PDB file of C-alpha atoms in Angstrom:
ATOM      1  CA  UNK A 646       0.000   0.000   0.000  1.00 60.00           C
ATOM      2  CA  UNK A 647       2.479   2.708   1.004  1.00 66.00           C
ATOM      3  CA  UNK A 648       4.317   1.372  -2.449  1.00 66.00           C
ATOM      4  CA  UNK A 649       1.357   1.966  -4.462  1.00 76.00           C
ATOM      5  CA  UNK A 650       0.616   5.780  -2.115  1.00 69.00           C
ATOM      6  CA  UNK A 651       4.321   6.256  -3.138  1.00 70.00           C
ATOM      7  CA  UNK A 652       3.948   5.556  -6.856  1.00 76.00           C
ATOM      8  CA  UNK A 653       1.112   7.691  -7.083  1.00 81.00           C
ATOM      9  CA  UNK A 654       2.538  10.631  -5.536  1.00 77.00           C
ATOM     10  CA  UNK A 655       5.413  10.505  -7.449  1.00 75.00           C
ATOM     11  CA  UNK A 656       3.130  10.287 -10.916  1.00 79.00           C
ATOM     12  CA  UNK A 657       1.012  12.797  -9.695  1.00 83.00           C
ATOM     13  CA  UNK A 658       3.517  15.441  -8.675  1.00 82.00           C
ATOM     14  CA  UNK A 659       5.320  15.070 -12.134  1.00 85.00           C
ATOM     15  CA  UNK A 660       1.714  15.826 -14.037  1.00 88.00           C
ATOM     16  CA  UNK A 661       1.264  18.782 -11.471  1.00 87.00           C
ATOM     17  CA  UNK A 662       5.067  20.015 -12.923  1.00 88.00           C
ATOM     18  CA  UNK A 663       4.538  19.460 -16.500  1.00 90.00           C
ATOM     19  CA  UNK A 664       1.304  21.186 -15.927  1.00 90.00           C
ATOM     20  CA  UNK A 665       3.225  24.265 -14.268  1.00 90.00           C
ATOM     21  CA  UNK A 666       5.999  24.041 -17.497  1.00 88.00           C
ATOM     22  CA  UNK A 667       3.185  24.387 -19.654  1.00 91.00           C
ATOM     23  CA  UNK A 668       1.253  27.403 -18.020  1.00 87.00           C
ATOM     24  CA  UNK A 669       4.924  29.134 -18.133  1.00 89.00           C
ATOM     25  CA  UNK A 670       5.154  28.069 -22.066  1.00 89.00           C
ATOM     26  CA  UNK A 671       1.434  29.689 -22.584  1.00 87.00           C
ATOM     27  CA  UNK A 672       1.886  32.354 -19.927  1.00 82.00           C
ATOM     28  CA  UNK A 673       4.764  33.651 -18.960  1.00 75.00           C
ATOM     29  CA  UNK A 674       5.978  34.241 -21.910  1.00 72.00           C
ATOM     30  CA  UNK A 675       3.538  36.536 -23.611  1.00 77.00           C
ATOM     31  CA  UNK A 676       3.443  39.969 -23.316  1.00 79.00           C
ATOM     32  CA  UNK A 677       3.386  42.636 -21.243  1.00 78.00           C
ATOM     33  CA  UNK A 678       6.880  41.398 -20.195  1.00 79.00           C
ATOM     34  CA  UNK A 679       8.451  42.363 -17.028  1.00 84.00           C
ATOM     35  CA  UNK A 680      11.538  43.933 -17.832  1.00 89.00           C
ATOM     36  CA  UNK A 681      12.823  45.599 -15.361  1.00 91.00           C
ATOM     37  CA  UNK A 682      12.174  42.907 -12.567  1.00 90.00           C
ATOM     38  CA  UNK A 683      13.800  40.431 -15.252  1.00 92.00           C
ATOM     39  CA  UNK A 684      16.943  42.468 -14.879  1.00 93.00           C
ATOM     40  CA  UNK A 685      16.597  42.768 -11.590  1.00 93.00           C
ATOM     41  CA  UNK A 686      16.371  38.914 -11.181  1.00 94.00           C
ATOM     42  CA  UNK A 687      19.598  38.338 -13.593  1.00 94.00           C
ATOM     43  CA  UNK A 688      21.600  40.743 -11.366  1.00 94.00           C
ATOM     44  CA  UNK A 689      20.150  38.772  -8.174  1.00 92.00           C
ATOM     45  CA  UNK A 690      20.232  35.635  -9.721  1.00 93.00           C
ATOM     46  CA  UNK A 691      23.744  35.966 -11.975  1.00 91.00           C
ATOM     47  CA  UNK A 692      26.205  38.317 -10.637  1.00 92.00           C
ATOM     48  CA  UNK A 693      25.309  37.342  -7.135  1.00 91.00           C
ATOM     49  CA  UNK A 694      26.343  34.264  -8.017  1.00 93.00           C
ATOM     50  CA  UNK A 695      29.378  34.622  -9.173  1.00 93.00           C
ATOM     51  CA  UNK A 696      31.864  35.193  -6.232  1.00 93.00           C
ATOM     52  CA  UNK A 697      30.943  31.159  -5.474  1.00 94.00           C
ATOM     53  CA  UNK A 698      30.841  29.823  -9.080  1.00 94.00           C
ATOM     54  CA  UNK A 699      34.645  31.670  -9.230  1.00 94.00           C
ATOM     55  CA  UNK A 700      35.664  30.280  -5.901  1.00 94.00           C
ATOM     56  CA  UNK A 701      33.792  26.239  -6.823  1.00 94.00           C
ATOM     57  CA  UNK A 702      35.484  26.485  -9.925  1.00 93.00           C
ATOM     58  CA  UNK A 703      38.765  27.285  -9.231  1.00 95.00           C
ATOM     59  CA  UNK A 704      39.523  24.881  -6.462  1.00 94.00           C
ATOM     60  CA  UNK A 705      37.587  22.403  -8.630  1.00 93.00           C
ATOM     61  CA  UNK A 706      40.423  23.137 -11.546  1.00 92.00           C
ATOM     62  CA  UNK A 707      43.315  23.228  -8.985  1.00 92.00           C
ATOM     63  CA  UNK A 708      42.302  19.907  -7.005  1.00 92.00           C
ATOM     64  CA  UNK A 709      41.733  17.562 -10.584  1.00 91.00           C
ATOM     65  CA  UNK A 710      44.965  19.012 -11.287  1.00 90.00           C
ATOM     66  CA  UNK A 711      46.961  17.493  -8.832  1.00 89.00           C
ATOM     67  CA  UNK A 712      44.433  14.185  -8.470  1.00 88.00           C
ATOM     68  CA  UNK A 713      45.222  13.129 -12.387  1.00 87.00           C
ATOM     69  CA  UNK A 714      49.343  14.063 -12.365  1.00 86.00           C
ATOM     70  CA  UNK A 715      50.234  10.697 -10.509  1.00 85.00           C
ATOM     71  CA  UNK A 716      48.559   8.566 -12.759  1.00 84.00           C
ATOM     72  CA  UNK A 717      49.924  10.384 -15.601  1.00 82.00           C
ATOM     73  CA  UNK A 718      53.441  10.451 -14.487  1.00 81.00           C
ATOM     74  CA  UNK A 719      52.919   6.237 -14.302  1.00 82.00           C
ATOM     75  CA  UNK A 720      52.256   6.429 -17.521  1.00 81.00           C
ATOM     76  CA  UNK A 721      54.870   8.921 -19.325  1.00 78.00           C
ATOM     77  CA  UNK A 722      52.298  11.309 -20.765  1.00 79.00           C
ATOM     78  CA  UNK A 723      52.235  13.837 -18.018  1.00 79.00           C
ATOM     79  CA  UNK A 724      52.285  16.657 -20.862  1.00 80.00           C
ATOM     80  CA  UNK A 725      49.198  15.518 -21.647  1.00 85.00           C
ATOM     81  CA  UNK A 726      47.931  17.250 -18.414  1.00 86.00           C
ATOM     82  CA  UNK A 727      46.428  19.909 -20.208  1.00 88.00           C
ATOM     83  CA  UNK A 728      44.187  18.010 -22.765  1.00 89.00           C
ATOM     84  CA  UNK A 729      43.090  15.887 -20.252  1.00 89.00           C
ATOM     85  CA  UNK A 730      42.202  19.047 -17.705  1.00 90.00           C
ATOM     86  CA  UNK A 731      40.457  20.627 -20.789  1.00 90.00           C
ATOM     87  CA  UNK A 732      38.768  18.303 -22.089  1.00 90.00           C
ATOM     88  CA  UNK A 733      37.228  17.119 -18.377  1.00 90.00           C
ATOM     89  CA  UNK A 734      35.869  20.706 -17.409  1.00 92.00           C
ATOM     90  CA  UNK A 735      34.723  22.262 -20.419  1.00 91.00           C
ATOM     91  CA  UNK A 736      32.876  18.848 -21.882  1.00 89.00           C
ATOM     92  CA  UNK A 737      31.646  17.467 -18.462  1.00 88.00           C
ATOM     93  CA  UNK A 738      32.469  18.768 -15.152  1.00 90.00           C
ATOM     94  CA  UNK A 739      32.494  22.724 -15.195  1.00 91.00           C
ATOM     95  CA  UNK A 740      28.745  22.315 -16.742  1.00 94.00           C
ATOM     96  CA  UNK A 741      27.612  19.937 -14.419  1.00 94.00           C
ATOM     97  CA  UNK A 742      29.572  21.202 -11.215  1.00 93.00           C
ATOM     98  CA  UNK A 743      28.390  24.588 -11.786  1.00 94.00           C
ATOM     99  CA  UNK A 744      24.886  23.651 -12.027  1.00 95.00           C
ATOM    100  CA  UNK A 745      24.908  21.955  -9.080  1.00 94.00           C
ATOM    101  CA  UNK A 746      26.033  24.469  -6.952  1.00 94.00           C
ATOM    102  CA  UNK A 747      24.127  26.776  -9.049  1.00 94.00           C
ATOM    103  CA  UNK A 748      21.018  24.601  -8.081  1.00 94.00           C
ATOM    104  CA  UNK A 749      22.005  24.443  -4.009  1.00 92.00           C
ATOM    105  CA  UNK A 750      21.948  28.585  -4.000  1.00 92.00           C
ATOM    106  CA  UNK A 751      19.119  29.447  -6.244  1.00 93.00           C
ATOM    107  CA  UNK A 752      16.715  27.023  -6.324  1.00 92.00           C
ATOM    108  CA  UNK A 753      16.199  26.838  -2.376  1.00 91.00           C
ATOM    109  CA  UNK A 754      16.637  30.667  -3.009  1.00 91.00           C
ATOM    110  CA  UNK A 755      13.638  30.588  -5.043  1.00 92.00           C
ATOM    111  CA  UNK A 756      11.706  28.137  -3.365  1.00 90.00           C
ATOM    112  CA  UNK A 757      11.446  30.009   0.051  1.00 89.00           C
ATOM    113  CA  UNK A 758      11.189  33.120  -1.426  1.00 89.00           C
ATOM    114  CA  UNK A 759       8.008  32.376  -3.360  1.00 89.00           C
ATOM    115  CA  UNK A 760       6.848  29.717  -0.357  1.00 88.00           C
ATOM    116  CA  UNK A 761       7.459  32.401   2.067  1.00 87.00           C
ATOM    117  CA  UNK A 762       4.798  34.711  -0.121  1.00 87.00           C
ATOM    118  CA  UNK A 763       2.519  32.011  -0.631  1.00 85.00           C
ATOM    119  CA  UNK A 764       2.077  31.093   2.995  1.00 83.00           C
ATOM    120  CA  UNK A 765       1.910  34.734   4.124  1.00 83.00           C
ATOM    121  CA  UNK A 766      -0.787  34.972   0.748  1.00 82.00           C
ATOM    122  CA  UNK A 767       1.497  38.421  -0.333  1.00 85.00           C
ATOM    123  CA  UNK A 768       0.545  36.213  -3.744  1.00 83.00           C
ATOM    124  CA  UNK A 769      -3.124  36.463  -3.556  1.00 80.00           C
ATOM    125  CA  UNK A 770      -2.686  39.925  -2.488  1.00 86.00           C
ATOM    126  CA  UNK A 771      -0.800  40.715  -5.585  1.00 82.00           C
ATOM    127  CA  UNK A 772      -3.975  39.060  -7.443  1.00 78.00           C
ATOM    128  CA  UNK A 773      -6.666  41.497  -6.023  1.00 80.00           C
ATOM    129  CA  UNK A 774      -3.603  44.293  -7.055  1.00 75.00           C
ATOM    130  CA  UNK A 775      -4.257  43.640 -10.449  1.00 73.00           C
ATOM    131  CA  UNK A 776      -0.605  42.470 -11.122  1.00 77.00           C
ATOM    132  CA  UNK A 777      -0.268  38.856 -12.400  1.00 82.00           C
ATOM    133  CA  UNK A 778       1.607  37.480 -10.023  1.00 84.00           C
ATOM    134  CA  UNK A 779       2.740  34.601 -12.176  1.00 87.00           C
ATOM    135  CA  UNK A 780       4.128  36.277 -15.030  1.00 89.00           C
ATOM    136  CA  UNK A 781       6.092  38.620 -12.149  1.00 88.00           C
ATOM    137  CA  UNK A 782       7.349  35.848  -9.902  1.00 90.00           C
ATOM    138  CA  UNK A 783       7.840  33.182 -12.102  1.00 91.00           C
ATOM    139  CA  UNK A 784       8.508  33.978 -15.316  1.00 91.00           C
ATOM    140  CA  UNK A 785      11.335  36.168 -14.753  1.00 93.00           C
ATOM    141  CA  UNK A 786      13.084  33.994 -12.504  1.00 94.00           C
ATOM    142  CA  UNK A 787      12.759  31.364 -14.686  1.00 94.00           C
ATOM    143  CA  UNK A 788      13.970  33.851 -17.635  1.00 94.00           C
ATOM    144  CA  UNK A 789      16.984  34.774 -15.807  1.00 95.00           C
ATOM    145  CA  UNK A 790      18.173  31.634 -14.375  1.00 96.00           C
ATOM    146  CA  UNK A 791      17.941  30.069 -18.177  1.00 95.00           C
ATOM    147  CA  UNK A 792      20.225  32.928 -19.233  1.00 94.00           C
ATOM    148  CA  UNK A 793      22.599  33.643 -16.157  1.00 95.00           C
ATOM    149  CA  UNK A 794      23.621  29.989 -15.989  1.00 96.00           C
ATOM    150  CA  UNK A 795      24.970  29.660 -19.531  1.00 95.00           C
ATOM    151  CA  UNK A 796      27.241  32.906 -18.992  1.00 95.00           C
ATOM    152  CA  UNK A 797      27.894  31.612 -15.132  1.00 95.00           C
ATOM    153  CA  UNK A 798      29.162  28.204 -16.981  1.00 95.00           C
ATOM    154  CA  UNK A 799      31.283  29.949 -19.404  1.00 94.00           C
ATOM    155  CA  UNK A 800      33.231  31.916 -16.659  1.00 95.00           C
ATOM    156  CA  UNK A 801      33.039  28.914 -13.926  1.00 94.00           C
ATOM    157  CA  UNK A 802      34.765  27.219 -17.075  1.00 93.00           C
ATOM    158  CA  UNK A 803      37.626  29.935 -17.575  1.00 94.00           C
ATOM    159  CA  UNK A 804      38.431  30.260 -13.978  1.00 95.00           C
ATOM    160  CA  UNK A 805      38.566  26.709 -13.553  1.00 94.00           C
ATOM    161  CA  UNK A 806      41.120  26.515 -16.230  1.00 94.00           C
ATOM    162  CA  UNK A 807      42.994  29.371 -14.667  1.00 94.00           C
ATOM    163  CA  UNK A 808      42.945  27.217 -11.362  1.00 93.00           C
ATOM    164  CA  UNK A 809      43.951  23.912 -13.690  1.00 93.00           C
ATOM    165  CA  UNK A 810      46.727  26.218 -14.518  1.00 93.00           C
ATOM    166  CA  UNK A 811      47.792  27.101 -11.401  1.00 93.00           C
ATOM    167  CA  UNK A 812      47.714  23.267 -10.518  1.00 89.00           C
ATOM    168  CA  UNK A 813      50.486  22.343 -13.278  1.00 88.00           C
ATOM    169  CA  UNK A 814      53.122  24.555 -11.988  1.00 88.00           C
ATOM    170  CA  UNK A 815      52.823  23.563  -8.701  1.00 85.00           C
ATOM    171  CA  UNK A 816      55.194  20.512  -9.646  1.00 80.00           C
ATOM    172  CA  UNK A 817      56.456  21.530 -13.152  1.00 81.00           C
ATOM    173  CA  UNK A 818      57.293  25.121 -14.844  1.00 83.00           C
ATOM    174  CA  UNK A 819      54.761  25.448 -18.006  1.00 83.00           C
ATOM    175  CA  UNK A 820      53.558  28.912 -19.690  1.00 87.00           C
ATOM    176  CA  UNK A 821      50.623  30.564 -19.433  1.00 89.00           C
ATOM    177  CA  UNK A 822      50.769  30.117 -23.676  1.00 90.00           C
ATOM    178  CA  UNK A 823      51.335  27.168 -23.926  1.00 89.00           C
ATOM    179  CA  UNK A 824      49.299  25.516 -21.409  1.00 90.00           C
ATOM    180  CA  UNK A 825      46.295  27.633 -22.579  1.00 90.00           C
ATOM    181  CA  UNK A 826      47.172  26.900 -26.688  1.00 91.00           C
ATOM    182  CA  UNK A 827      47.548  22.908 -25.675  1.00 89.00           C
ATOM    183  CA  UNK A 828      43.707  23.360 -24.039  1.00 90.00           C
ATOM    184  CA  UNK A 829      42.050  24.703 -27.021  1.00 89.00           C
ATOM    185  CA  UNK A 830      44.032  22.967 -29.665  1.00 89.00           C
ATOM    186  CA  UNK A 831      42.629  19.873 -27.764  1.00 85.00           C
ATOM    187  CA  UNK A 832      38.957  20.693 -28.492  1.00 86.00           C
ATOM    188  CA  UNK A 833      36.628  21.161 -31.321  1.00 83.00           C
ATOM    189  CA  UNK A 834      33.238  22.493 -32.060  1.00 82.00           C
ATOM    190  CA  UNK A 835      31.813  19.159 -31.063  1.00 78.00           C
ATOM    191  CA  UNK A 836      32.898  19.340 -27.687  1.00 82.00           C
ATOM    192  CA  UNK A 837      32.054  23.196 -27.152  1.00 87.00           C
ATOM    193  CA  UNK A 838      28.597  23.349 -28.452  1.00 88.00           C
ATOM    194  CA  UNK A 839      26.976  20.409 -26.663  1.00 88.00           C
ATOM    195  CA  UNK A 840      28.280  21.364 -23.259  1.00 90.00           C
ATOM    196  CA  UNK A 841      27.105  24.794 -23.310  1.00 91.00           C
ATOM    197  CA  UNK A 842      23.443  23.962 -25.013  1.00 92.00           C
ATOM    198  CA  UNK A 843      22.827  22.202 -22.217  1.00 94.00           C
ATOM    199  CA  UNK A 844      23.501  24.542 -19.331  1.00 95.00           C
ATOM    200  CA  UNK A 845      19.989  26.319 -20.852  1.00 96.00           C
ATOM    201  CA  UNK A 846      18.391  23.532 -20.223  1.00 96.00           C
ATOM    202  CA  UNK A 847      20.546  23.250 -16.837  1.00 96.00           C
ATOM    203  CA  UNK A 848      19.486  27.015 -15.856  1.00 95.00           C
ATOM    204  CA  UNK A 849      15.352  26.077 -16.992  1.00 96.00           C
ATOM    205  CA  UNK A 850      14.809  22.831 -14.949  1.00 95.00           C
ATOM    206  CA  UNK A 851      16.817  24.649 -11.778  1.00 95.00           C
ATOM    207  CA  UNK A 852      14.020  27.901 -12.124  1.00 94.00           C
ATOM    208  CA  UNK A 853      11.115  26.060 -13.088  1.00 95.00           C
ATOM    209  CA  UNK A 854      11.615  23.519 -10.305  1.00 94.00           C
ATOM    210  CA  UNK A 855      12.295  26.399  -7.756  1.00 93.00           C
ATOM    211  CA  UNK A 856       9.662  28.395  -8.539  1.00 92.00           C
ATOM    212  CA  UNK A 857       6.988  25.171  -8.732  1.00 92.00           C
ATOM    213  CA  UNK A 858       7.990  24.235  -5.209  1.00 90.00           C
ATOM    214  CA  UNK A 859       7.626  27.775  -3.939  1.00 88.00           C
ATOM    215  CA  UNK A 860       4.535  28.796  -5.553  1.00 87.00           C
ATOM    216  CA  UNK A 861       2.370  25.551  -4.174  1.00 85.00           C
ATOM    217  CA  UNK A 862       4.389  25.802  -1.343  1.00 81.00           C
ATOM    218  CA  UNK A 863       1.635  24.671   2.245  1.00 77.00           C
ATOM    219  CA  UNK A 864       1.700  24.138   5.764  1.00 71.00           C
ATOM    220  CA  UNK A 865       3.320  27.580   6.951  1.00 70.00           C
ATOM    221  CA  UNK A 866       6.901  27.870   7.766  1.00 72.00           C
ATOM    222  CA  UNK A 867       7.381  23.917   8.198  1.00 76.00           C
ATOM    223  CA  UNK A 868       6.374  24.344   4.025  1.00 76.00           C
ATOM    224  CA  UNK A 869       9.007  26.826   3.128  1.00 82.00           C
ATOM    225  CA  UNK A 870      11.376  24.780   4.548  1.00 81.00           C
ATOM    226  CA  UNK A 871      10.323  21.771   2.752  1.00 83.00           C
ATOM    227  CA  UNK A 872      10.081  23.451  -0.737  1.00 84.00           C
ATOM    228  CA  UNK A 873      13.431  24.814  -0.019  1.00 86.00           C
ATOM    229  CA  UNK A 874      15.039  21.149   0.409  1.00 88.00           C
ATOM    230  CA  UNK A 875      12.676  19.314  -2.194  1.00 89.00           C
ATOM    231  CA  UNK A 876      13.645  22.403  -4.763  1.00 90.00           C
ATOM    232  CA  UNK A 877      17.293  21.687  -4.453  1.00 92.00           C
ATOM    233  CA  UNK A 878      16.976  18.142  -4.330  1.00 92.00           C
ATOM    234  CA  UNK A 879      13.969  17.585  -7.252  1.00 92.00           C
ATOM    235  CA  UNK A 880      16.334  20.294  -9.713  1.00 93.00           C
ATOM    236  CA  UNK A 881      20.023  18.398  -8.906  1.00 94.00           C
ATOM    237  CA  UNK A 882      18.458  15.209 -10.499  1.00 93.00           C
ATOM    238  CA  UNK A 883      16.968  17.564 -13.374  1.00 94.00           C
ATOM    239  CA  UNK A 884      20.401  18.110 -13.900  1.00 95.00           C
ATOM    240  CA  UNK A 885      21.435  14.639 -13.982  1.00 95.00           C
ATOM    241  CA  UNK A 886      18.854  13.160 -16.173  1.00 94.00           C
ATOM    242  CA  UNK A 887      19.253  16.094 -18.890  1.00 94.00           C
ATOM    243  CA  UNK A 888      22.874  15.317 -18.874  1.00 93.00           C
ATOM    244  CA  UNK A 889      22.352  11.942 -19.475  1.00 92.00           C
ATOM    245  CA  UNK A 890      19.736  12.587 -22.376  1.00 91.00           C
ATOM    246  CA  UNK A 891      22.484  15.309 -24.031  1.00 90.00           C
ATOM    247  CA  UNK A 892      25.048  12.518 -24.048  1.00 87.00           C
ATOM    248  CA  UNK A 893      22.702  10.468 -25.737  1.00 87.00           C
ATOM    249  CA  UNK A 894      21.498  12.952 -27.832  1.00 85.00           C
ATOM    250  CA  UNK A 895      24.930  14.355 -28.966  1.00 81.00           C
ATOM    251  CA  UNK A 896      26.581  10.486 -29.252  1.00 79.00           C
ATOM    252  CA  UNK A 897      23.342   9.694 -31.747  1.00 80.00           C
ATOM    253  CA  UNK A 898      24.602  13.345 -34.046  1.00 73.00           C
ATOM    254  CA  UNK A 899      27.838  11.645 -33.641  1.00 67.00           C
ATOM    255  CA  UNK A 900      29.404  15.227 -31.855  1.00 64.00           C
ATOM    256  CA  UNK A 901      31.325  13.123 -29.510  1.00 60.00           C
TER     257      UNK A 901
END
């Protein structure tokens, strides 16, 4: 029985989110738009970001670093450091990473910011104002997060390098030119515009998630709470499952 109760739920909150994705797709994207909180949300959403995608990233680059020399150095081809380093965070891990810790900030952001209105009805209130409360609340966050993570990726990708950098001459003496010209000369279109197609898809599931667990967010303060945690948790395996279809995807076009 609980099986079956568990089964259920599950089905039923996935129709209740494809539901939601579909009144964004026929709502929140028509006009009147709302521009000025969408920049608002981007700065929010983006820039504040940053100072933690910089700091994830280049640790991230730094640590792989010095975890793949030893084996490398078994095998002779420790110049191949840098192709290896590239390759890894610009095809898989500076995506995915990012999102992820993209995901922990902004979708609990999200989801106790809206829950927080929607328990304290500042949503119905903005009803009887005449404002459309889901084109202002949701649709731009979900806007902004789809476009902020894409540029967030891009520099969480160069910094991470930088830090990949910075890993390599900790043991050996290599320049800034040529460690850089070995990275690039290592990848091709194939690799560059898979991995950053899906960081829009990365940057929708994270807002639409957040902003679905916020916005039927119940049971007062105890609900916040629980749409915070069940944002961040629901949009990490978003991000998993939409990697795993792009590899798919991008195997079948034969970009790998």
């Amino acid at each position: 029985m609980k099986f079956t109760a568990n089964v259920r739920e599950f089905f039923g909150e996935t129709g209740n989110l494809a539901e939601f994705t579909g009144r964004f797709f026929s709502i929140g994207i028509k006009p009147r738009f709302e521009i000025k909180e969408l920049f608002n949300q981007c700065y929010l959403i983006g820039y504040k970001s940053l100072p933690l995608i910089a700091l994830t990233g280049f640790i991230m680059g730094l640590v792989l670093t010095m975890q793949l020399r030893p084996s490398l150095v078994t095998y002779g081809v420790e110049s191949q450091l840098p192709v290896m380093v590239g390759i890894a965070i610009v095809r898989e891990i500076g995506p995915v990473i990012t999102a992820l810790i993209f995901a922990g900030k902004i979708a609990s952001s999200i989801g106790a910011e809206l829950g927080s209105m929607k328990v304290t009805e500042q949503i119905d209130a903005m009803e009887v104002g005449g404002t459309n409360p889901f084109k202002y609340l949701v649709a731009t966050r979900v806007l902004a997060t789809t476009m902020m993570l894409p540029v967030l990726t891009v520099m969480g990708d160069a910094i991470c390098l930088f830090g990949a950098y910075i890993g390599v001459n900790i043991r050996s003496v290599t320049s800034f030119h040529l460690f850089f010209t070995q990275v690039f000369h290592s990848l091709s279109f194939g690799d560059l515009l898979p991995a950053f197609t899906k960081t829009f898809f990365f940057g929708f599931a994270i807002g639409i998630v957040g902003c679905y667990k916020g916005y039927n967010s119940t049971k007062g303060t105890q609900g916040v709470g629980n749409s915070a945690n069940s944002a961040v948790v629901l949009s990490s395996v978003m991000i998993f499952l939409i990697d795993l279809l792009a590899v798919q995807f991008t195997d079948i076009l034969g970009l790998n």
